[in-house]
Amino acid sequence: MAVQSWIDILKSSKKTALIHDGKRKVHYLFTDGKEMSEEYDLKTDELIVRKWRLKNTLGGQGQWQAEVGEHLAGPVTSLDSDGLRENCSNPVFMRKDTKTSFQWRIRNLSYPKEVFSVSVEPTERCIIIKTSNKKYYKKFSVPDLDRSQLPLDSSALSFTHANNTLIVSYKKPNEILTLERELLKELKKLKGTCDGDVDCKTQ
Amino acid sequence: MATTKVPEVRDITRIERIGAHSHIRGLGLDDALEPRQVSQGLVGQLASRRAAGIILEMIKDGHIAGRAVLIAGQPGTGKTAIAMGIAQSLGPDTPFTALAGSEIFSLEMSKTEALSQAFRKAIGVRIKEETEIIEGEVVEIQIDRPATGTGAKAGKLTLKTTEMETIYDLGNKMIDSLSKEKVQAGDVITIDKATGKISKLGRSFTRARDYDAMGAQTQFVQCPEGELQKRKEVVHTVSLHEIDVINSRTQGFLALFSGDTGEIKSEVREQINAKVCEWREEGKAEIIPGVLFIDEVHVLDIECFSFLNRALESDLSPVVIMATNRGITRIRGTNYTSPHGIPIDLLDRLLIIATSPYTEKETRQILKIRCEEEDVELSEEAHTVLTRIGMETSLRYAIQLISTAGLVCRKRKGTEVQVEDIKRVYSLFLDEARSSQYMKEYQDSFLFNETQTPAMDTS
């Protein structure tokens, strides 16, 4: 039922599709003013980027927040205007899904695999990465499961470590798999204009 | 660990310039709203100050919207001073917008738009917003200064919680504020990501040693847990006008090119009013009606007055204080005359506070206060002379003479302004009456006076 409601929200949103650079780009505008933008690989149909833009409390437009894929390299701001910036040697957290599982990659973590422990916190609906040397800690939720109100299952979780990168995978439940198949079918029906500038109806 | 000696960051104290009303710090009332003769920079005008005090209480309660007050009186009787006093007593949390009547006449914007913007600037909304903060214990601060002493500094800050550690690169501004706050390794600090504001929470327990020398006010706190970056709710006040501006900006990349907002559509305003009312009902926001002060209100014209009539009836309207020094005069934009140059129907909605001319004693007091404000020492006789000048010409002229006489006194290396100094500046600078007198006498020798002579008979 909950899975259904998310599909309905998606269906009721205004969508614009565009095929560019070997990617199918879709822009959604929801009735509550939220915007979502997705990019799929044309060949493999894999989700490459999903980002969100919300209105802030006073009605102004916020920044795009990446849910899947790398953070946008926005206009390069100087350190002086920001005042403070994370050093580039710090771990970088990003999500990159595969067909069958949600996957998170944390680069710049040069500690051995034994240091890490990854666990599910079902009450808080989040996954926690801990390090025994107290260097890295991350608590994050799985928005896809939250939207469909599916429970988190610790048996679906696994992690590996290689090339200074920690990879955490969570097997997609069947409900999510069917939802994604249905959505993709729906998106393929949208006639995506090929290349060139198009007027974005939803913006 | 050897710490390099960090040179003290010079505190940038703002140099306050002295303005006409910078000596006013409040209305000078006691708890029972009784005015004290001389207090907080205000002297005399007891009745009008008491009246202003009652208005002030009304504003502070915040329940009454759309009332208007008119302060009327001769020039130089403290109308603006009373308004400033109200502004000072309201404190920084209540919005106070001051504008002169002439400010609404602009070619870019209609008069009513300028007035509505002023109205909406005077209404505050207290609202909760989420911001990102960084909270952690300082492990290490490393600041590299260029050997030449000038140029960009570079720095690194390592922060940790019980679970993790992160290194940050620091910009120049952040380095300055860190050294200003005297942040050291072992301090627990929070940094507001949006504003860059640093606040010290205390020292970490793990750094507590038995024989450390530290002040009595040093607090020990636990090292924060979990992630370094947290989301936190903060309450802040914005004006309705600011919300209008945020929502009326052109969306998308065009927003970069649209500098000023110009006129704001009435639909946007209606939407925002509805939204704010919704927030208030949900308990998310609180409305703070403020004060709109319109000085020289007689320069407004009949269209503005009729707009005011209407605008005062809205329930999202601030308390409007107007000031004028006119008697019965023509209403601008019409051929009718009316008291204060304000139509009777608007006057009917106003509470009128009258100010009266100052007595000699009061003038003396005011001059004394101004001397202190402008840092000029006055001898007793000079003070008496100046008071006489103030009574016979105008208070403003007498106040102008204070700093000029002070300068003359300093030139002759004196410490206290004497009667001679006053005499000297009195002869150097004309007051309004003497200037008019001079005009009348030498009218004929001024330029363009020839047109006044009867035209030559050419027929």
XYZ file of C-alpha atoms in Angstrom:
662
model
C 0.000 0.000 0.000
C 2.751 2.371 1.007
C 4.709 1.415 -2.095
C 1.621 2.249 -4.100
C 1.294 5.746 -2.628
C 4.832 6.683 -3.657
C 4.092 5.492 -7.204
C 0.956 7.595 -7.232
C 2.909 10.673 -6.129
C 5.398 10.029 -8.901
C 2.627 9.588 -11.433
C 0.838 12.763 -10.392
C 3.981 14.861 -10.653
C 4.763 16.908 -13.726
C 7.579 15.314 -15.658
C 9.910 16.506 -18.377
C 12.294 14.116 -20.085
C 15.335 14.827 -22.181
C 17.881 12.541 -23.801
C 21.342 13.982 -23.813
C 24.899 12.671 -23.565
C 23.731 9.043 -23.592
C 21.622 9.715 -20.542
C 17.899 9.941 -20.056
C 17.306 12.968 -17.864
C 13.975 13.361 -16.108
C 12.782 16.312 -14.098
C 9.844 15.901 -11.701
C 7.869 18.697 -10.095
C 5.688 17.575 -7.211
C 2.512 19.239 -6.077
C 4.130 20.465 -2.838
C 6.799 22.411 -4.722
C 9.602 19.860 -4.337
C 11.687 19.114 -7.389
C 13.501 15.899 -8.238
C 15.867 15.255 -11.084
C 17.056 11.827 -12.229
C 19.540 10.642 -14.812
C 19.531 7.101 -16.229
C 22.097 5.453 -18.437
C 20.472 4.811 -21.826
C 22.166 1.444 -22.376
C 22.003 -0.184 -18.974
C 19.016 1.756 -17.547
C 20.979 2.246 -14.354
C 20.254 5.221 -12.158
C 23.292 7.521 -12.227
C 22.071 10.657 -10.487
C 19.089 11.553 -8.367
C 18.955 14.920 -6.740
C 16.409 16.987 -4.873
C 15.663 20.646 -4.512
C 13.327 21.809 -1.755
C 11.901 25.208 -0.988
C 13.250 26.548 2.277
C 10.951 27.679 5.055
C 10.621 31.244 3.841
C 9.913 30.203 0.258
C 13.305 30.736 -1.279
C 14.869 28.176 -3.552
C 17.405 25.882 -1.960
C 20.412 24.142 -3.449
C 20.278 20.828 -5.247
C 20.978 17.970 -2.825
C 22.338 14.784 -4.314
C 20.675 11.585 -3.101
C 22.378 9.335 -5.642
C 25.539 10.174 -7.522
C 28.228 12.716 -6.918
C 27.624 16.160 -5.556
C 27.500 18.737 -8.271
C 30.691 20.635 -8.664
C 28.950 23.971 -8.332
C 30.606 27.289 -9.022
C 33.978 27.134 -7.319
C 33.697 29.272 -4.224
C 36.846 30.619 -2.712
C 37.844 29.562 0.753
C 37.629 33.171 1.888
C 33.960 33.516 1.101
C 33.088 30.181 2.711
C 35.416 30.595 5.634
C 35.570 26.881 6.207
C 35.713 23.864 3.952
C 36.328 20.186 4.452
C 39.864 19.202 3.564
C 40.167 17.058 0.438
C 41.854 14.300 2.423
C 38.640 13.632 4.312
C 36.441 10.650 3.436
C 33.957 11.336 0.626
C 30.544 9.782 0.954
C 28.363 9.067 -2.076
C 25.665 6.688 -3.174
C 25.874 4.709 -6.383
C 23.236 2.069 -6.999
C 23.440 -1.111 -8.996
C 20.514 -3.004 -10.525
C 20.020 -5.244 -7.534
C 21.238 -3.238 -4.574
C 21.634 0.180 -3.055
C 25.308 0.914 -2.713
C 27.289 3.548 -0.858
C 30.957 4.228 -1.487
C 33.178 6.077 0.927
C 36.506 6.991 -0.604
C 39.663 8.130 1.166
C 39.374 5.580 3.954
C 42.782 3.985 4.194
C 42.182 1.847 7.294
C 42.094 -1.989 7.197
C 38.745 -3.718 6.862
C 38.700 -4.958 10.496
C 38.366 -1.381 11.714
C 34.930 -0.907 10.200
C 31.618 -2.117 11.502
C 28.363 -1.494 9.680
C 25.026 -2.060 11.374
C 21.334 -1.404 10.902
C 19.370 0.622 13.437
C 15.764 -0.441 12.713
C 14.170 1.912 15.266
C 15.856 5.006 13.883
C 15.550 3.686 10.325
C 19.185 4.242 9.503
C 22.468 2.482 8.803
C 25.498 3.315 10.937
C 29.135 2.997 9.919
C 31.566 2.982 12.828
C 35.310 2.725 13.088
C 37.097 1.199 16.046
C 39.881 3.798 15.752
C 37.274 6.572 16.076
C 38.197 8.250 12.817
C 34.990 7.942 10.863
C 31.334 7.709 11.777
C 28.320 8.069 9.549
C 24.639 7.684 10.134
C 22.441 7.687 7.062
C 18.991 6.600 6.038
C 17.805 4.863 2.893
C 15.336 7.338 1.360
C 13.933 4.762 -1.070
C 12.871 2.492 1.785
C 11.547 5.450 3.800
C 9.387 6.637 0.931
C 7.852 3.191 0.507
C 7.781 2.625 4.266
C 9.582 -0.704 4.062
C 11.468 -2.092 7.064
C 15.264 -2.223 7.187
C 16.691 -5.699 7.290
C 20.172 -6.346 8.666
C 20.581 -9.543 6.637
C 20.420 -7.533 3.396
C 23.457 -5.500 4.422
C 27.063 -6.266 3.486
C 30.306 -4.362 3.053
C 33.718 -4.706 1.464
C 36.868 -2.630 1.478
C 39.311 -2.193 -1.373
C 41.476 0.572 -2.866
C 40.927 2.916 0.096
C 37.194 2.656 -0.521
C 34.558 1.200 1.715
C 31.577 -0.158 -0.195
C 28.357 -0.777 1.696
C 25.613 -2.638 -0.157
C 22.014 -3.215 0.770
C 20.043 -5.715 -1.335
C 16.953 -4.083 -2.817
C 13.770 -5.785 -1.608
C 11.354 -7.173 -4.197
C 8.890 -4.322 -3.731
C 11.541 -1.802 -4.726
C 12.604 -3.867 -7.717
C 9.048 -4.018 -9.102
C 8.563 -0.314 -8.397
C 11.703 0.604 -10.312
C 10.718 -1.607 -13.242
C 7.317 0.030 -13.417
C 8.769 3.517 -13.178
C 11.248 2.825 -15.947
C 8.449 1.585 -18.205
C 6.562 4.783 -17.457
C 9.591 6.936 -18.189
C 10.250 5.247 -21.498
C 6.750 6.215 -22.548
C 7.611 9.886 -22.008
C 8.794 11.087 -25.337
C 12.240 12.424 -24.656
C 13.292 15.116 -27.039
C 16.667 14.359 -28.482
C 19.463 16.811 -27.844
C 19.278 20.539 -28.247
C 17.577 23.053 -26.022
C 14.064 22.328 -24.921
C 11.639 24.343 -22.922
C 11.258 22.718 -19.575
C 7.540 22.652 -18.966
C 7.868 21.929 -15.297
C 10.175 24.783 -14.426
C 53.340 21.043 22.535
C 54.979 24.325 21.703
C 52.468 26.930 20.755
C 53.610 29.865 18.717
C 52.762 33.218 20.155
C 49.656 34.433 18.447
C 49.542 38.226 18.128
C 46.433 39.678 19.648
C 43.786 40.438 17.068
C 42.889 44.091 17.299
C 39.289 44.544 18.229
C 37.539 46.555 15.604
C 35.550 49.043 17.634
C 33.024 50.844 15.550
C 33.537 54.577 15.658
C 30.124 56.045 16.303
C 29.616 59.305 14.523
C 27.632 61.912 16.347
C 24.268 62.609 14.800
C 21.540 65.050 15.674
C 19.795 62.530 17.909
C 22.645 60.271 18.996
C 22.306 61.346 22.623
C 18.890 59.732 22.931
C 18.821 56.367 24.632
C 15.190 55.952 25.551
C 12.063 57.775 26.615
C 13.279 58.428 30.161
C 10.265 56.998 31.969
C 10.158 55.158 35.278
C 8.289 51.883 35.834
C 5.004 53.681 36.428
C 5.474 55.411 33.065
C 6.029 58.719 34.853
C 8.549 60.804 32.926
C 11.675 61.950 34.724
C 12.656 65.575 34.073
C 16.033 64.676 32.584
C 16.691 61.075 31.636
C 18.134 59.018 28.790
C 18.937 62.144 26.796
C 15.441 63.589 26.860
C 14.532 66.787 28.696
C 11.102 68.222 29.486
C 8.104 67.528 27.192
C 6.686 65.564 30.114
C 3.149 65.184 28.822
C 4.156 64.074 25.353
C 6.737 61.664 26.714
C 4.180 60.106 28.998
C 1.824 59.780 26.050
C 4.597 58.180 24.015
C 5.228 55.802 26.914
C 1.629 54.601 26.796
C 1.908 54.064 23.044
C 5.133 52.158 23.694
C 3.403 49.786 26.123
C 0.688 49.259 23.543
C 3.283 48.318 20.923
C 5.137 46.023 23.328
C 1.941 44.123 24.092
C 1.690 43.503 20.398
C -2.055 42.980 20.376
C -3.009 46.199 18.725
C -2.501 46.664 15.030
C -3.138 49.542 12.730
C -3.151 52.410 15.219
C -1.642 55.671 14.186
C -0.102 58.426 16.241
C 0.736 61.954 15.153
C 3.416 63.949 16.927
C 2.800 67.598 16.135
C 4.700 70.619 17.293
C 6.848 73.560 16.335
C 10.253 72.991 14.744
C 12.928 71.968 17.227
C 10.614 70.753 19.977
C 11.796 67.158 19.999
C 9.342 65.326 17.749
C 11.956 63.185 16.087
C 13.710 62.803 19.435
C 10.583 61.241 20.956
C 10.250 58.862 18.006
C 13.916 57.890 18.386
C 13.291 57.369 22.091
C 10.481 54.944 21.270
C 12.740 53.128 18.812
C 15.503 52.812 21.402
C 13.187 51.507 24.122
C 11.669 48.895 21.831
C 14.968 47.071 21.580
C 16.422 45.190 18.653
C 13.714 42.506 18.473
C 10.846 44.774 17.451
C 11.101 46.102 13.934
C 11.300 49.888 13.720
C 11.258 51.425 10.262
C 11.900 55.124 9.896
C 11.383 57.033 6.705
C 11.040 60.634 5.718
C 7.901 61.618 3.852
C 9.875 62.458 0.736
C 11.344 58.960 0.460
C 8.198 57.526 -1.066
C 8.428 59.714 -4.160
C 10.438 57.672 -6.621
C 10.409 57.210 -10.362
C 10.981 53.464 -10.052
C 8.073 52.695 -7.836
C 4.598 54.036 -7.272
C 3.922 55.924 -4.061
C 1.554 53.304 -2.720
C 4.044 50.515 -3.446
C 6.724 52.363 -1.496
C 4.270 52.812 1.361
C 3.225 49.146 1.357
C 6.858 48.087 1.403
C 7.470 50.377 4.365
C 4.414 48.933 6.108
C 5.610 45.388 5.562
C 9.146 46.183 6.678
C 7.654 47.160 10.026
C 6.043 43.741 10.635
C 8.341 41.042 11.950
C 7.826 37.305 11.853
C 9.665 35.087 14.317
C 10.152 31.728 12.731
C 12.097 28.529 13.325
C 14.518 27.438 10.660
C 16.911 24.533 10.418
C 20.584 25.291 9.962
C 23.643 23.118 9.779
C 26.156 23.414 12.541
C 29.484 21.748 13.181
C 30.005 20.775 16.801
C 33.178 19.186 18.050
C 36.281 19.272 20.200
C 39.311 21.018 18.746
C 42.176 18.544 18.330
C 44.560 20.868 16.563
C 44.680 24.305 14.991
C 47.464 24.970 12.564
C 47.846 28.446 11.086
C 50.554 29.236 8.535
C 51.521 32.869 8.298
C 53.598 34.099 5.376
C 57.128 35.063 6.448
C 56.705 38.577 5.131
C 53.924 39.223 7.588
C 51.419 40.250 4.974
C 49.417 38.202 2.537
C 46.961 35.365 2.803
C 47.127 33.077 5.766
C 46.329 29.404 5.459
C 45.076 27.189 8.195
C 43.778 23.796 9.157
C 41.424 22.882 11.958
C 40.965 19.327 13.188
C 37.739 18.649 15.032
C 36.574 15.433 16.644
C 33.625 13.875 18.395
C 33.716 10.669 20.407
C 33.245 8.758 17.153
C 35.014 10.608 14.368
C 37.537 13.190 13.271
C 37.560 15.631 10.355
C 40.076 18.124 9.022
C 38.839 21.492 7.733
C 40.624 24.074 5.597
C 40.262 27.574 6.971
C 39.716 30.841 5.137
C 41.148 34.151 6.271
C 37.974 35.300 7.957
C 37.630 32.071 9.904
C 41.269 32.259 11.042
C 40.658 35.776 12.353
C 37.526 34.846 14.240
C 39.154 31.715 15.673
C 42.042 33.729 17.082
C 39.673 36.428 18.286
C 37.695 33.825 20.236
C 41.057 32.455 21.463
C 40.116 28.929 20.442
C 42.710 26.386 21.573
C 43.159 22.662 21.330
C 40.810 21.069 23.832
C 37.993 23.570 23.470
C 34.552 22.377 22.455
C 33.139 24.724 19.834
C 30.191 25.043 17.475
C 30.404 26.696 14.070
C 27.278 27.858 12.297
C 27.856 26.767 8.718
C 25.695 29.450 7.122
C 26.988 32.474 9.011
C 30.416 31.226 10.103
C 29.704 32.241 13.691
C 31.861 30.453 16.241
C 30.779 29.891 19.811
C 32.834 28.284 22.527
C 30.920 25.820 24.684
C 33.742 25.128 27.124
C 36.748 22.869 27.594
C 36.684 19.141 27.134
C 36.771 16.971 30.267
C 39.505 14.832 28.763
C 41.804 17.860 28.795
C 41.258 18.636 32.469
C 44.535 18.482 34.400
C 44.944 19.065 38.105
C 47.425 21.900 37.945
C 46.193 23.825 34.934
C 45.786 27.512 35.552
C 42.413 28.654 34.326
C 39.809 31.252 35.035
C 36.914 30.639 37.363
C 34.456 30.860 34.492
C 36.028 28.012 32.539
C 33.423 25.341 32.048
C 34.086 21.710 31.408
C 31.867 19.886 28.961
C 31.697 16.421 27.493
C 33.118 15.803 24.065
C 30.146 15.731 21.635
C 28.925 12.391 20.333
C 28.043 11.099 16.892
C 28.565 13.028 13.698
C 30.325 16.379 13.541
C 27.698 18.030 11.368
C 24.285 18.358 12.901
C 21.070 20.046 12.004
C 19.704 22.401 14.583
C 16.640 24.600 14.821
C 17.214 28.305 15.322
C 14.670 31.069 15.803
C 15.137 34.332 13.991
C 13.109 37.376 13.017
C 12.496 38.417 9.433
C 10.217 41.146 8.168
C 7.254 40.470 5.924
C 8.974 42.541 3.261
C 11.977 40.216 3.293
C 9.707 37.203 2.774
C 8.025 39.087 -0.098
C 11.385 39.707 -1.725
C 12.512 36.090 -1.406
C 9.311 34.879 -3.030
C 9.069 37.464 -5.768
C 12.538 36.996 -7.226
C 12.642 35.665 -10.730
C 13.194 31.943 -10.507
C 16.094 30.128 -12.099
C 19.235 31.638 -13.458
C 17.503 34.916 -14.329
C 17.566 35.689 -10.612
C 21.252 36.449 -11.036
C 20.511 39.400 -13.266
C 17.553 40.958 -11.524
C 19.081 43.341 -9.062
C 16.305 45.193 -7.348
C 12.899 43.720 -6.918
C 10.852 46.698 -8.047
C 7.167 46.331 -7.430
C 5.934 43.224 -5.714
C 2.769 41.699 -7.113
C -0.262 41.806 -4.871
C -0.843 38.079 -5.451
C 2.560 37.335 -3.940
C 1.653 39.435 -0.904
C -1.695 37.710 -0.503
C -0.073 34.288 -0.722
C 2.455 35.238 1.916
C -0.190 36.678 4.236
C -2.097 33.413 3.979
C 1.077 31.405 4.577
C 2.061 33.469 7.608
C -1.413 33.113 9.107
C -1.179 29.366 8.552
C 2.210 29.235 10.290
C 0.819 31.228 13.177
C -2.082 28.853 13.628
C 0.268 25.873 13.528
C 2.455 27.575 16.142
C 5.446 27.650 13.794
C 5.702 31.415 13.676
C 4.867 34.458 15.741
C 3.955 37.862 14.362
C 5.624 40.903 15.908
C 3.936 44.133 14.868
C 6.510 46.869 14.850
C 6.560 50.612 14.307
C 6.596 52.632 11.132
C 7.764 56.203 11.664
C 7.032 58.730 8.916
C 8.772 62.026 9.488
C 7.592 65.209 7.721
C 4.264 63.582 6.975
C 2.862 66.772 5.414
C 4.856 66.120 2.224
C 2.643 63.103 1.489
C -0.143 63.847 -0.956
C -3.838 63.067 -0.964
C -3.344 59.681 -2.680
C -0.952 58.545 0.038
C -3.346 59.668 2.748
C -6.228 57.737 1.277
C -3.951 54.706 0.971
C -3.001 55.102 4.645
C -6.676 55.200 5.618
C -7.155 51.850 3.948
C -3.867 50.254 4.995
C -4.381 51.056 8.674
C -7.459 48.880 8.685
C -5.584 45.696 7.741
C -4.901 43.351 10.649
C -1.305 42.956 9.457
C -0.542 46.595 9.992
C 2.083 48.106 12.288
C 1.664 51.041 14.649
C 2.280 54.114 12.515
C 3.868 57.172 14.092
C 3.888 60.353 12.055
C 5.494 63.668 12.777
C 4.871 67.089 11.331
C 5.751 70.687 12.135
C 3.041 72.330 10.021
C -0.021 74.174 11.196
C -3.067 74.679 9.043
C -1.810 74.239 5.526
C -2.738 73.012 2.077
C -3.077 69.251 1.628
C -0.631 68.328 -1.080
C -2.378 67.395 -4.323
C -5.528 69.377 -3.534
C -6.582 72.974 -3.033
C -8.028 72.326 0.412
C -6.354 73.367 3.600
C -6.435 71.242 6.710
C -4.704 71.103 10.108
C -1.144 69.686 9.721
C -1.824 69.290 5.995
C -3.546 65.978 6.718
C -7.161 65.302 5.615
C -9.721 65.349 8.425
C -10.800 61.735 7.866
C -7.242 60.517 8.528
C -6.748 62.958 11.408
C -9.839 61.421 12.939
C -8.070 58.046 13.162
C -4.963 59.465 14.801
C -3.975 59.927 18.410
C -2.280 63.296 18.486
C 0.634 64.065 20.791
C 1.592 67.734 20.942
C 5.039 69.014 21.810
C 5.546 72.513 23.183
C 8.523 74.889 22.981
C 11.256 74.341 25.561
C 11.667 76.643 28.559
C 14.971 78.317 29.280
C 15.886 75.750 31.922
C 15.167 72.875 29.573
C 17.173 74.468 26.774
C 20.068 74.756 29.190
C 19.795 71.053 30.044
C 19.661 69.987 26.419
C 22.694 72.065 25.563
C 24.531 70.451 28.469
C 23.679 66.967 27.220
C 24.793 67.859 23.703
C 28.084 69.256 25.053
C 28.769 65.917 26.717
C 27.837 64.046 23.533
C 30.095 66.199 21.387
C 32.858 66.172 24.000
C 33.073 69.954 24.424
C 33.660 71.616 27.790
C 31.651 74.758 28.358
C 32.307 77.410 31.019
C 29.375 78.532 33.139
C 29.077 81.961 31.478
C 29.435 80.523 27.996
C 26.645 78.068 28.861
C 24.392 80.943 29.888
C 25.190 82.877 26.718
C 24.527 79.820 24.586
C 21.205 79.248 26.345
C 20.241 82.852 25.571
C 21.137 82.290 21.928
C 19.094 79.082 21.972
C 16.056 80.870 23.376
C 16.277 83.859 21.036
C 17.176 82.110 17.800
C 16.610 78.370 17.766
C 17.756 75.331 19.691
C 19.231 73.800 16.544
C 21.371 76.900 15.889
C 22.644 76.847 19.466
C 23.546 73.159 19.121
C 25.416 73.894 15.889
C 27.483 76.461 17.756
C 28.701 73.889 20.309
C 31.172 72.038 18.104
C 32.184 75.128 16.135
C 32.928 76.997 19.375
C 34.746 73.903 20.606
C 36.999 74.057 17.556
C 37.672 77.767 17.958
C 38.569 77.114 21.579
C 40.974 74.330 20.627
C 42.652 76.617 18.057
C 43.552 79.087 20.774
C 44.734 76.108 22.864
C 42.025 76.535 25.468
C 40.420 73.653 27.326
C 37.078 75.213 28.159
C 34.844 77.157 25.782
C 34.599 80.789 26.966
C 32.118 83.531 26.117
C 34.626 84.923 23.586
C 34.573 81.690 21.607
C 30.794 81.757 21.472
C 30.870 85.403 20.409
C 33.346 84.610 17.681
C 31.288 81.787 16.116
C 28.119 83.828 16.615
C 29.633 86.549 14.449
C 31.003 84.042 11.937
C 27.802 82.063 11.373
C 24.453 83.689 10.848
C 21.283 82.281 12.340
C 18.128 82.134 10.306
C 16.694 85.453 11.578
C 19.878 87.446 10.995
C 20.303 85.859 7.575
C 16.768 86.912 6.571
C 17.438 90.385 7.885
C 20.590 90.594 5.772
C 18.614 89.417 2.749
C 16.051 92.099 3.187
C 18.687 94.794 3.418
C 20.812 93.720 0.474
C 18.089 92.166 -1.674
C 18.861 94.460 -4.570
C 22.479 93.514 -4.976
C 21.832 89.747 -5.360
C 21.841 88.014 -8.748
C 18.658 87.838 -10.874
C 17.203 90.686 -8.918
C 17.000 92.779 -12.073
C 13.891 90.870 -13.258
C 12.066 92.341 -10.299
C 12.531 95.860 -11.610
C 9.554 97.010 -13.675
C 9.854 96.072 -17.329
C 10.990 98.778 -19.676
C 8.241 100.461 -21.554
C 8.722 99.316 -25.136
C 5.513 100.342 -26.678
